[in-house]
Structures are given as structure tokens and as C-alpha cells.
PDB file of C-alpha atoms in Angstrom:
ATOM      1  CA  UNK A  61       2.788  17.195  21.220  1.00  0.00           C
ATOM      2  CA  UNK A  62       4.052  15.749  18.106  1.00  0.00           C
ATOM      3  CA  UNK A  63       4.024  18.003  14.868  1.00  0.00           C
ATOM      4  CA  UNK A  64       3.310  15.841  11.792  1.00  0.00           C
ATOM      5  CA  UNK A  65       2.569  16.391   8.023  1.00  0.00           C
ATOM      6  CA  UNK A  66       0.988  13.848   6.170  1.00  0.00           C
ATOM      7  CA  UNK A  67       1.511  13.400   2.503  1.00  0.00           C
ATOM      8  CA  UNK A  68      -1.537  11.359   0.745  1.00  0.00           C
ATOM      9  CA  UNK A  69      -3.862  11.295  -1.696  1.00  0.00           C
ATOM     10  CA  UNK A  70      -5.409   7.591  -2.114  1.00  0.00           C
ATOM     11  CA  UNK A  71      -9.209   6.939  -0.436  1.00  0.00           C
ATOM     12  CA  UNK A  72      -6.969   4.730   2.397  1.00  0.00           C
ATOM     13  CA  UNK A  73      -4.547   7.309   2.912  1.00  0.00           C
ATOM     14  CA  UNK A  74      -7.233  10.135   3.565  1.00  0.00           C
ATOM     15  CA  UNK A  75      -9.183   7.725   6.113  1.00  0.00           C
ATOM     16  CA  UNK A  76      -6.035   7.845   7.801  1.00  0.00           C
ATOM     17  CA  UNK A  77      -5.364  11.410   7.788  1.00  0.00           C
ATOM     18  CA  UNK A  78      -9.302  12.123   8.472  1.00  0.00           C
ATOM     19  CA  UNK A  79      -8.449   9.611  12.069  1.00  0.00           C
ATOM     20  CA  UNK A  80      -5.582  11.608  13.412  1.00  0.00           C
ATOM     21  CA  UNK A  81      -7.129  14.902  12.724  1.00  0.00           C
ATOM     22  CA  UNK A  82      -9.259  14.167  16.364  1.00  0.00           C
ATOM     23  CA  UNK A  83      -5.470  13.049  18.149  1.00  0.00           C
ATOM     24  CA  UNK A  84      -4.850  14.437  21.462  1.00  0.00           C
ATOM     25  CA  UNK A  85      -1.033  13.514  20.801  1.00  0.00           C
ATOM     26  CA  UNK A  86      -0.103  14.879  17.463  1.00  0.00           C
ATOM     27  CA  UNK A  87      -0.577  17.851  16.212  1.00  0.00           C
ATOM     28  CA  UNK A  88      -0.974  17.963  12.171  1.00  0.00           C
ATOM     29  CA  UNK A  89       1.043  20.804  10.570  1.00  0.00           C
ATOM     30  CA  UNK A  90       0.323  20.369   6.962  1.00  0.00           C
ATOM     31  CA  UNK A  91      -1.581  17.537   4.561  1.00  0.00           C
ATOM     32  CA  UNK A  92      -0.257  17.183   1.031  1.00  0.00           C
ATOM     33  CA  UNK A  93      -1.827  15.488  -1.791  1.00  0.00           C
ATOM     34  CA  UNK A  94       0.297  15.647  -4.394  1.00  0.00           C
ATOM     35  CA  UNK A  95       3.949  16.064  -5.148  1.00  0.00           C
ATOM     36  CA  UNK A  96       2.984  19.414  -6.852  1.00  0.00           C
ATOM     37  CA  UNK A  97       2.030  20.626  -3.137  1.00  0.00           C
ATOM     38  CA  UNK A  98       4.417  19.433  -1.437  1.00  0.00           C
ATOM     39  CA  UNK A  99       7.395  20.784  -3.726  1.00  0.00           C
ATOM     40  CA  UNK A 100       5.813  24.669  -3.657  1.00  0.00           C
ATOM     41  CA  UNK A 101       4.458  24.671  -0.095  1.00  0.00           C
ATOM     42  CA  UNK A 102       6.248  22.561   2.320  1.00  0.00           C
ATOM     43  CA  UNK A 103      10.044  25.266   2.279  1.00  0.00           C
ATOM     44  CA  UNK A 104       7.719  27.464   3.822  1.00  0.00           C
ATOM     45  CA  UNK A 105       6.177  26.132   6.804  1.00  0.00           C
ATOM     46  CA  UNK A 106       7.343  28.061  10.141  1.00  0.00           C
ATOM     47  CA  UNK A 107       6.101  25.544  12.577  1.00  0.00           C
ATOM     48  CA  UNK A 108       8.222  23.440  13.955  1.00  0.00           C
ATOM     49  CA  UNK A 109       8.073  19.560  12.116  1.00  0.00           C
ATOM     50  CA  UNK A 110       8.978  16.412  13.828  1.00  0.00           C
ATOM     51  CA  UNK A 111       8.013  13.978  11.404  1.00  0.00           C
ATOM     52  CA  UNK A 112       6.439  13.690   7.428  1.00  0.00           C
ATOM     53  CA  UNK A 113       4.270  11.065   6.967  1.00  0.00           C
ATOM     54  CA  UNK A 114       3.793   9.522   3.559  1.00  0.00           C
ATOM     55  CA  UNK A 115       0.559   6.890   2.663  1.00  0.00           C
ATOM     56  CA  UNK A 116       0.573   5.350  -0.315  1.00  0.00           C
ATOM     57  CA  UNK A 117       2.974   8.197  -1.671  1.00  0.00           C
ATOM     58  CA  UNK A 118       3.545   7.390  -6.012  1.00  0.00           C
ATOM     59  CA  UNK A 119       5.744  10.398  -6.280  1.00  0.00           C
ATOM     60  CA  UNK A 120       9.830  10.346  -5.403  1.00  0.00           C
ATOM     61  CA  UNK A 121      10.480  12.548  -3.005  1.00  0.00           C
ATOM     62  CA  UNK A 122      13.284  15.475  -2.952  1.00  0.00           C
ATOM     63  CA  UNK A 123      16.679  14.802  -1.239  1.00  0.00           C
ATOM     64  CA  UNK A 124      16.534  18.389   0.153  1.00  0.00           C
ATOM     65  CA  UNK A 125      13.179  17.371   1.537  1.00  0.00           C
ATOM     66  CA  UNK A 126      14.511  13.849   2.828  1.00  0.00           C
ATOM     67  CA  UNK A 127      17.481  15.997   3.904  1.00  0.00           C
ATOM     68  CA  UNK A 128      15.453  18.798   6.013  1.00  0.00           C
ATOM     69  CA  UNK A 129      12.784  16.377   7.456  1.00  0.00           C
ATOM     70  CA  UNK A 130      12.319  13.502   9.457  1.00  0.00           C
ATOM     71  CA  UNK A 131      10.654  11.082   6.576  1.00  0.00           C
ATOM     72  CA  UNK A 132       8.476   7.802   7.171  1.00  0.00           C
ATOM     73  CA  UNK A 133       6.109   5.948   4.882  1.00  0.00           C
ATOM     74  CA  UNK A 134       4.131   2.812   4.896  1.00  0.00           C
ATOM     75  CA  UNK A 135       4.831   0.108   2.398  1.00  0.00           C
ATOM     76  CA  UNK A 136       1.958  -2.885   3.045  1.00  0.00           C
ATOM     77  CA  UNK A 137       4.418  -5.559   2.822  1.00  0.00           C
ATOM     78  CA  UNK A 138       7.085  -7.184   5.079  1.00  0.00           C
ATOM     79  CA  UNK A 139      10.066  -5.473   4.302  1.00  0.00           C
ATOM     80  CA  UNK A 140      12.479  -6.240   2.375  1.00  0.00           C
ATOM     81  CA  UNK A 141       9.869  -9.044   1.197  1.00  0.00           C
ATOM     82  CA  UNK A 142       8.053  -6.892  -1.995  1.00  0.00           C
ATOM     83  CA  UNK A 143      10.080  -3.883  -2.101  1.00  0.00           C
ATOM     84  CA  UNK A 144       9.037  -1.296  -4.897  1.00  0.00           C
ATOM     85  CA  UNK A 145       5.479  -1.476  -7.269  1.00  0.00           C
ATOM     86  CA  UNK A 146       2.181  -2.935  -6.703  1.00  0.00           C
ATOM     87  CA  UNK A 147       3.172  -4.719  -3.327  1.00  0.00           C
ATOM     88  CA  UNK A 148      -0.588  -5.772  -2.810  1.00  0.00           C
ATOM     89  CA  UNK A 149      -1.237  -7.265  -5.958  1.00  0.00           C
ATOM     90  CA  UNK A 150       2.053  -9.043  -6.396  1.00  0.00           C
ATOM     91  CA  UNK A 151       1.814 -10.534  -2.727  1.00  0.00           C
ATOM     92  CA  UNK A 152      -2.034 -11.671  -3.767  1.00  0.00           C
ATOM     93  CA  UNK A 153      -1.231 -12.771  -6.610  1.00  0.00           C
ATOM     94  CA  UNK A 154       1.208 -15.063  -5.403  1.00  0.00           C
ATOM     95  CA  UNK A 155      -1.016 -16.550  -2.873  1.00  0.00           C
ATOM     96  CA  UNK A 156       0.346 -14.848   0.261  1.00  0.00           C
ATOM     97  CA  UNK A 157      -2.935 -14.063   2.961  1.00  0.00           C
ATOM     98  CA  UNK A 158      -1.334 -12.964   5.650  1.00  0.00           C
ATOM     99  CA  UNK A 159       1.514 -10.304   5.455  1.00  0.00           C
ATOM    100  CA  UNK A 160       2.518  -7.419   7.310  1.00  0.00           C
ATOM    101  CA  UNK A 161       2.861  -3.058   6.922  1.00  0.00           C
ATOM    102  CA  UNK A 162       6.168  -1.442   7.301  1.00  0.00           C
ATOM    103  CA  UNK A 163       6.721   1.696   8.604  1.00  0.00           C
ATOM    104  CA  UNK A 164      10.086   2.957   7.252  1.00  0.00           C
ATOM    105  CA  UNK A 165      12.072   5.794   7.009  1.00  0.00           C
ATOM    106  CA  UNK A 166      12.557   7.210   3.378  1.00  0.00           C
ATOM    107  CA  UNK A 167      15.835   7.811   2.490  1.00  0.00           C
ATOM    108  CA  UNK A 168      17.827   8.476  -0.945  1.00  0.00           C
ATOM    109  CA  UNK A 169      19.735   5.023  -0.478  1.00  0.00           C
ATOM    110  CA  UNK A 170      17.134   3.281  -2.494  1.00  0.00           C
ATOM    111  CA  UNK A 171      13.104   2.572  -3.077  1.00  0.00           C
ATOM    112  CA  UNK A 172      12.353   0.976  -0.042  1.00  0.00           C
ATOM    113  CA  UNK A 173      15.754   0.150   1.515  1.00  0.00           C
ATOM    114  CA  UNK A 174      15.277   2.493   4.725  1.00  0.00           C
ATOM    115  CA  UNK A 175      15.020   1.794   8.107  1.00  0.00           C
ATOM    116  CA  UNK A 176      12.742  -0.297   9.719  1.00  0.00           C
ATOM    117  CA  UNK A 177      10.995   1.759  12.208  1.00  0.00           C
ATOM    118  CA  UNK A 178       7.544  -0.847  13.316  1.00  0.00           C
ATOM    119  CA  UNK A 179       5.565  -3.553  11.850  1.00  0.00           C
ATOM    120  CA  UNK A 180       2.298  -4.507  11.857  1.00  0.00           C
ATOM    121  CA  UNK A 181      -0.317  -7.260  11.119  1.00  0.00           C
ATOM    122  CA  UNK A 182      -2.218  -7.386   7.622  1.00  0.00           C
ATOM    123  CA  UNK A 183      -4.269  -9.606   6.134  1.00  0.00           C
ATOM    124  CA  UNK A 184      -4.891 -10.097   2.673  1.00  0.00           C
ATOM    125  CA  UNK A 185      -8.156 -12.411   2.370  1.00  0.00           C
ATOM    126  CA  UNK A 186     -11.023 -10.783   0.481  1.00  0.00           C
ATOM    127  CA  UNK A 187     -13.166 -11.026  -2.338  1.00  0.00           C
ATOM    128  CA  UNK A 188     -12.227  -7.479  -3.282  1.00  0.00           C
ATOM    129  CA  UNK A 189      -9.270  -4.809  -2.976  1.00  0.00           C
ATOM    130  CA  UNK A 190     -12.078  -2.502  -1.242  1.00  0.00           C
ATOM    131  CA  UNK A 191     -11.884  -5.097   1.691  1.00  0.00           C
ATOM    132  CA  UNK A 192      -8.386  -5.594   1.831  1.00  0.00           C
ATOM    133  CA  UNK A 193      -7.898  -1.415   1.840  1.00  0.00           C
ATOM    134  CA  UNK A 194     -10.366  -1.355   5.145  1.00  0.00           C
ATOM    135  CA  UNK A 195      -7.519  -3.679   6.441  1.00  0.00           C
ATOM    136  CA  UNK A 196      -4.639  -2.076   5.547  1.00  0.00           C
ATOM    137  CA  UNK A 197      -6.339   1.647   6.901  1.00  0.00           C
ATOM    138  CA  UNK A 198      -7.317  -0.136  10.199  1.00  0.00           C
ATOM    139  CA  UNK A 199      -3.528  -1.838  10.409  1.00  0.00           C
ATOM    140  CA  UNK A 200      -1.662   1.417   9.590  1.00  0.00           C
ATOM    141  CA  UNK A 201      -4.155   3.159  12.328  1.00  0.00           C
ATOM    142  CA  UNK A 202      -3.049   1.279  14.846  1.00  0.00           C
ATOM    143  CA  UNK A 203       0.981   1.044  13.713  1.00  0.00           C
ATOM    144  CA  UNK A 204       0.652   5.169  13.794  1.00  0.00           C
ATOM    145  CA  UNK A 205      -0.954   4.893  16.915  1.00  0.00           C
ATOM    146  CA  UNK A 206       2.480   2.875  18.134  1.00  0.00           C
ATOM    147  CA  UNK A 207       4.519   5.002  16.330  1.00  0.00           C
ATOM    148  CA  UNK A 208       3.379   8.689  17.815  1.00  0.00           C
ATOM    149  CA  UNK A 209       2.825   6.751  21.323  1.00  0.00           C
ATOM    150  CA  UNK A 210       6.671   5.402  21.748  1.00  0.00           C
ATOM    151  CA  UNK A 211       7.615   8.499  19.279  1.00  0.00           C
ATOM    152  CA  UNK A 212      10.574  10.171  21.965  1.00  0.00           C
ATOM    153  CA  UNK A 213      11.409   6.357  22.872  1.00  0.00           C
ATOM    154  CA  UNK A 214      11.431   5.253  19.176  1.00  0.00           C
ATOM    155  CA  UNK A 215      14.483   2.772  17.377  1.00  0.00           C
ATOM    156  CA  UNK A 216      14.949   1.500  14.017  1.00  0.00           C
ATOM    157  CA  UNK A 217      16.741  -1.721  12.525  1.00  0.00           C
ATOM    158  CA  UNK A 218      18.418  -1.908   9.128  1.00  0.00           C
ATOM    159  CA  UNK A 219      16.998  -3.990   6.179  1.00  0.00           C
ATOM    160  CA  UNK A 220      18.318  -6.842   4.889  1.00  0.00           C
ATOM    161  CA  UNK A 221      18.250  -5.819   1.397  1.00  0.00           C
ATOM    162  CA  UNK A 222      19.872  -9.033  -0.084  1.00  0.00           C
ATOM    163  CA  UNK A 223      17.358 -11.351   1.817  1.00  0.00           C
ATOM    164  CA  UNK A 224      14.265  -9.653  -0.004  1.00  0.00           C
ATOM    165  CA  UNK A 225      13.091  -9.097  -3.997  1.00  0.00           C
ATOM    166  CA  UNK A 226      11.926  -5.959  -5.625  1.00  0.00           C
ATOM    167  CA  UNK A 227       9.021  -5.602  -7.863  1.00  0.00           C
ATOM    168  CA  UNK A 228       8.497  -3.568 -10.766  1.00  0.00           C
ATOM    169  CA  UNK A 229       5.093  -2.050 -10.793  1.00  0.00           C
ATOM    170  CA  UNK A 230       2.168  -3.482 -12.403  1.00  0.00           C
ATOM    171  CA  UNK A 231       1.274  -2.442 -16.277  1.00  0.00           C
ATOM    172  CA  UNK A 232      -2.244  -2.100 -17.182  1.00  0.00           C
ATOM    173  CA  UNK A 233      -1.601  -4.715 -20.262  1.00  0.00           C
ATOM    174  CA  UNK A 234      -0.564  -7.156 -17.345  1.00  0.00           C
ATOM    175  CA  UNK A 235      -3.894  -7.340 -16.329  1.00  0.00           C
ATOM    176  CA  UNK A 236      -4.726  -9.642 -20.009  1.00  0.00           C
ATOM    177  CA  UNK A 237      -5.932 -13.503 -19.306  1.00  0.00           C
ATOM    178  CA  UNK A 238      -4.400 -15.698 -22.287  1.00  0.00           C
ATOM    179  CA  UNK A 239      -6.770 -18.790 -22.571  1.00  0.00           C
ATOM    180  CA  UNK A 240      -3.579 -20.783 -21.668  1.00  0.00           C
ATOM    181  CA  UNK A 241      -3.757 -19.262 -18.153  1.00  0.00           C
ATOM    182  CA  UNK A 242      -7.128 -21.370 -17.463  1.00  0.00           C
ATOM    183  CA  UNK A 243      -5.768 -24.179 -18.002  1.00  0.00           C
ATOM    184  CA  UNK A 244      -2.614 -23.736 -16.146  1.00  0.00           C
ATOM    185  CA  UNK A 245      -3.983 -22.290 -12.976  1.00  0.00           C
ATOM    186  CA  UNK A 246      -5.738 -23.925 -10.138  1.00  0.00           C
ATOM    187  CA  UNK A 247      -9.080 -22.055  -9.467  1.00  0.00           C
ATOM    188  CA  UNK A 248      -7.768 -20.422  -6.375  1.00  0.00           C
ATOM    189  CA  UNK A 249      -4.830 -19.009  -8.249  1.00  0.00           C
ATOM    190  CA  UNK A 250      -7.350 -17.258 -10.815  1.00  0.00           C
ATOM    191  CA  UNK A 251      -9.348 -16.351  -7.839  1.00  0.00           C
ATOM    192  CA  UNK A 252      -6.138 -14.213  -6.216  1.00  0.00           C
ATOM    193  CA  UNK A 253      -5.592 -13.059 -10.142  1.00  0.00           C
ATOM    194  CA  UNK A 254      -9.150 -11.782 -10.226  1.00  0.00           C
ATOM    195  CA  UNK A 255      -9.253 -10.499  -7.128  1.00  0.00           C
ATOM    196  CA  UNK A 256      -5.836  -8.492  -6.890  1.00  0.00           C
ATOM    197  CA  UNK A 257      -6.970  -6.784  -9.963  1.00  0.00           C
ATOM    198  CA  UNK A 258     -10.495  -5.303  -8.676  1.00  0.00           C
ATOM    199  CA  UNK A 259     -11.119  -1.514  -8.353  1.00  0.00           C
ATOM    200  CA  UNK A 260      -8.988   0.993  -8.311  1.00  0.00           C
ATOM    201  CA  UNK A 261      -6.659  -1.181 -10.856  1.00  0.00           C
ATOM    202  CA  UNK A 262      -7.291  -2.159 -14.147  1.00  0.00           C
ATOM    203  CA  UNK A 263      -9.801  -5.113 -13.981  1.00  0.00           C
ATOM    204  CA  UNK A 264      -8.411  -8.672 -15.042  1.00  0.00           C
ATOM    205  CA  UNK A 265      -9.716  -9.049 -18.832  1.00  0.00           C
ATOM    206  CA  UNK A 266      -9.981 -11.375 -21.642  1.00  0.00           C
ATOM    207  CA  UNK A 267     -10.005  -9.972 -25.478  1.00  0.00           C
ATOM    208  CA  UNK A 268     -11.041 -11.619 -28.918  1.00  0.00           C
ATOM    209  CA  UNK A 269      -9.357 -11.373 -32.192  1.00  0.00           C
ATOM    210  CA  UNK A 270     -11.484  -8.034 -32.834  1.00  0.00           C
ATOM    211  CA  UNK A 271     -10.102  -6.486 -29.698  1.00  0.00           C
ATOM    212  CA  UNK A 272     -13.143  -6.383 -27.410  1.00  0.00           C
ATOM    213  CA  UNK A 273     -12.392  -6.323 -23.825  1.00  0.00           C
ATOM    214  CA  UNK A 274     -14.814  -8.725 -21.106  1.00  0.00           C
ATOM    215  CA  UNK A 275     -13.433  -7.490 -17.688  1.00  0.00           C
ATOM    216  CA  UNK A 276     -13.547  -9.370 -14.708  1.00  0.00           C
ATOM    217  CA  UNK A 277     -15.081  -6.433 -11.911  1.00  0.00           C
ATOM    218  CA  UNK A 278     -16.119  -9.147  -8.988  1.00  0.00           C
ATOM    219  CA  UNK A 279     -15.575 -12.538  -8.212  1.00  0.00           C
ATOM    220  CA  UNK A 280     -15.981 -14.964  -5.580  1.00  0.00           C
ATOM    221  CA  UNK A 281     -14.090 -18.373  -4.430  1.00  0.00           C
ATOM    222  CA  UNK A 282     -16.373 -20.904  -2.658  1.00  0.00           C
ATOM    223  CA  UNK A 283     -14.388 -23.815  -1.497  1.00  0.00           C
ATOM    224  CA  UNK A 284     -16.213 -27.580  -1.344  1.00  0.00           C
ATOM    225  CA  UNK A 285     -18.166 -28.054   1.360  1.00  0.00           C
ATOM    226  CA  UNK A 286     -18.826 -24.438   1.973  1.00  0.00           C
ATOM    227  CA  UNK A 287     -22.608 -24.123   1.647  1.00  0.00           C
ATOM    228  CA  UNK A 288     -22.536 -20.175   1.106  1.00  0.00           C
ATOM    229  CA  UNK A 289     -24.855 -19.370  -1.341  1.00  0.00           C
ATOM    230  CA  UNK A 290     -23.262 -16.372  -4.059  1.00  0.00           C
ATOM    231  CA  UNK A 291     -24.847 -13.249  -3.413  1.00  0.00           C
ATOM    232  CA  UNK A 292     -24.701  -9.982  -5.789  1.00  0.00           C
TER     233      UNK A 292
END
């Protein structure tokens, strides 16, 4: 049996948890969902921890926690490709549709510079970030799944820092459409704008001279030839 906490707070992240809660093969200590919790509660837990698992984690984490615990998290992009902020929106926006989930160990040597522990599958088509979140909860099911299976049996790989980019996270004001940026982008590139940009994150928007805001909550991409008719 494999004692685990898991540290998450997003809708994604708590699908996950909510799965492994019926595991024959783990055996969940603690959840967390903030760093608040963590920080007061997790120095005194008297069962016996073999791994913390962080989903979707915005908070950085302790050294003495890194230092006392076996630490993994899942960054949905294939590492060292899109290290640090907004790795979905950045790898949308830049017309990637097929990526993969890392599961890496969380260190203090950097954001995102730990070990490689397992990769999976994840694809990034979708008219909205709700579908692309079902993806990435199914694809970090079944990397878990891997993980806890081959856990006594498991090995890591170092990154290749220098052979990957980092990303700052996304601004709200980043999510502004300048009229220029019609004319510049094909319709598929304002498509992966739009669509990168849907709930939870500040809509893509347009604003007049007065400051009013037209936000851009849905859209759809119908390529020639495809008959599909738009539906609300």
C-alpha cells in the first residue's frame, strides 16, 4: 500500500483526487488545498508518507517540505518544452495540438527543472479549455495509475534544461485583441487565441476608446468543406 497526499485545489485536480479515493493500491493520507493547509498541517501527520502529490499546485513549496517528503507534480507540457506559467495557453496559443503531461519531482533547483519521473499523452484540440481539462484529468489518471503501479520499480531521467524555454505566466491585460491582430493572424491562429483564453482565464477581449470591454466567452473554427452546422 502506497501512502500519498495530494495537494490541489483546481476543478481538474479534485476529479483526480475524487478517482483515487476508491484505489485498492494507495492509500491517501492527507488532501491539501491550499498552501495555507499544507504549511500548518502537513509537520504533523504521524502516518507514514511515501509520496506528495501536487495538481495544478500555484503556490512554491517549502524546502523543509521538499526536504522531508518525497515531492511530484504534474506540469501538462513536455518537459523542458514550456517550463513555468500558463503552459496550456502558451502551447495553444502557439498552435501546438498534441503535447504531453510530465510527472516530475519538485525540487528547490528551479521551477520545473526536476526529474523526469513518466510521461503521458495529451491532446490539446477543443473548442473550449473545459474540454481540454477533461483531457488533461483523464491523461494524468492514467500517468498516476503508472506511477503508483511501477511505484517500488520506479526511475527518473534528468532534464535537459538548455534544450527547453520557460514561460512567464499569463497577465490578465494579455488577454486584449489590438485591431492590428486581425489582420495579422490567420483565422486559425485567432481561433487558438480565443480558445486558450475561455473559462477559468480571463476571456480574450476587445475595448473602445471609452474603455468598454466585448469578451470573447465561446468560439468555434469550421474548416472548408466541413459541413457542421454551429450549434449554441
Amino acid at each position: 500500500m502506497i501512502n500519498v497526499i495530494f495537494c490541489g485545489y483546481r476543478f481538474w485536480a479534485l476529479e483526480i483526487i475524487k478517482y483515487f479515493e476508491n484505489s485498492s493500491n494507495i492509500k491517501i493520507v492527507s488532501i491539501f488545498n491550499n498552501n495555507e493547509e499544507i504549511v500548518n498541517n502537513i509537520n504533523s501527520i504521524n502516518d507514514k508518507v511515501d509520496v506528495v502529490v501536487f495538481l495544478g499546485w500555484s503556490w512554491f513549496i517549502s524546502n523543509n517540505i521538499l526536504e522531508k517528503y518525497f515531492c511530484v507534480g504534474i506540469h501538462p507540457s513536455d518537459l523542458p518544452n514550456y517550463r513555468g506559467g500558463s503552459p496550456l495557453q502558451h502551447q495553444i496559443i502557439n498552435g501546438i495540438e498534441y503535447t504531453k503531461i510530465s510527472l516530475m519531482q519538485i525540487s528547490s533547483e528551479g521551477i520545473d527543472k526536476g526529474d523526469i519521473w513518466d510521461k503521458e499523452e495529451l491532446c490539446l484540440n477543443g473548442d473550449s479549455m473545459e474540454i481540454i481539462f477533461k483531457n488533461l484529468t483523464i491523461s494524468s489518471i492514467i500517468l498516476l495509475n503508472r506511477f503508483f503501479h511501477n511505484f517500488d520499480n520506479k526511475k527518473s531521467y534528468k532534464q535537459d534544461i538548455e534544450s527547453g524555454l520557460y514561460f512567464d505566466r499569463r497577465k490578465p491585460e494579455e488577454s486584449k485583441i489590438l485591431k492590428e491582430f486581425f489582420y495579422n493572424k490567420s483565422l486559425k491562429e485567432i481561433y487558438n487565441f480565443i480558445r486558450a483564453l475561455t473559462y477559468p482565464y480571463p476571456n480574450a477581449y476587445i475595448e473602445d476608446e471609452k474603455g468598454n470591454k466585448l469578451l470573447f466567452e465561446k468560439v468555434k473554427y469550421i474548416e472548408k468543406g466541413n459541413d457542421e452546422s454551429i450549434k449554441d
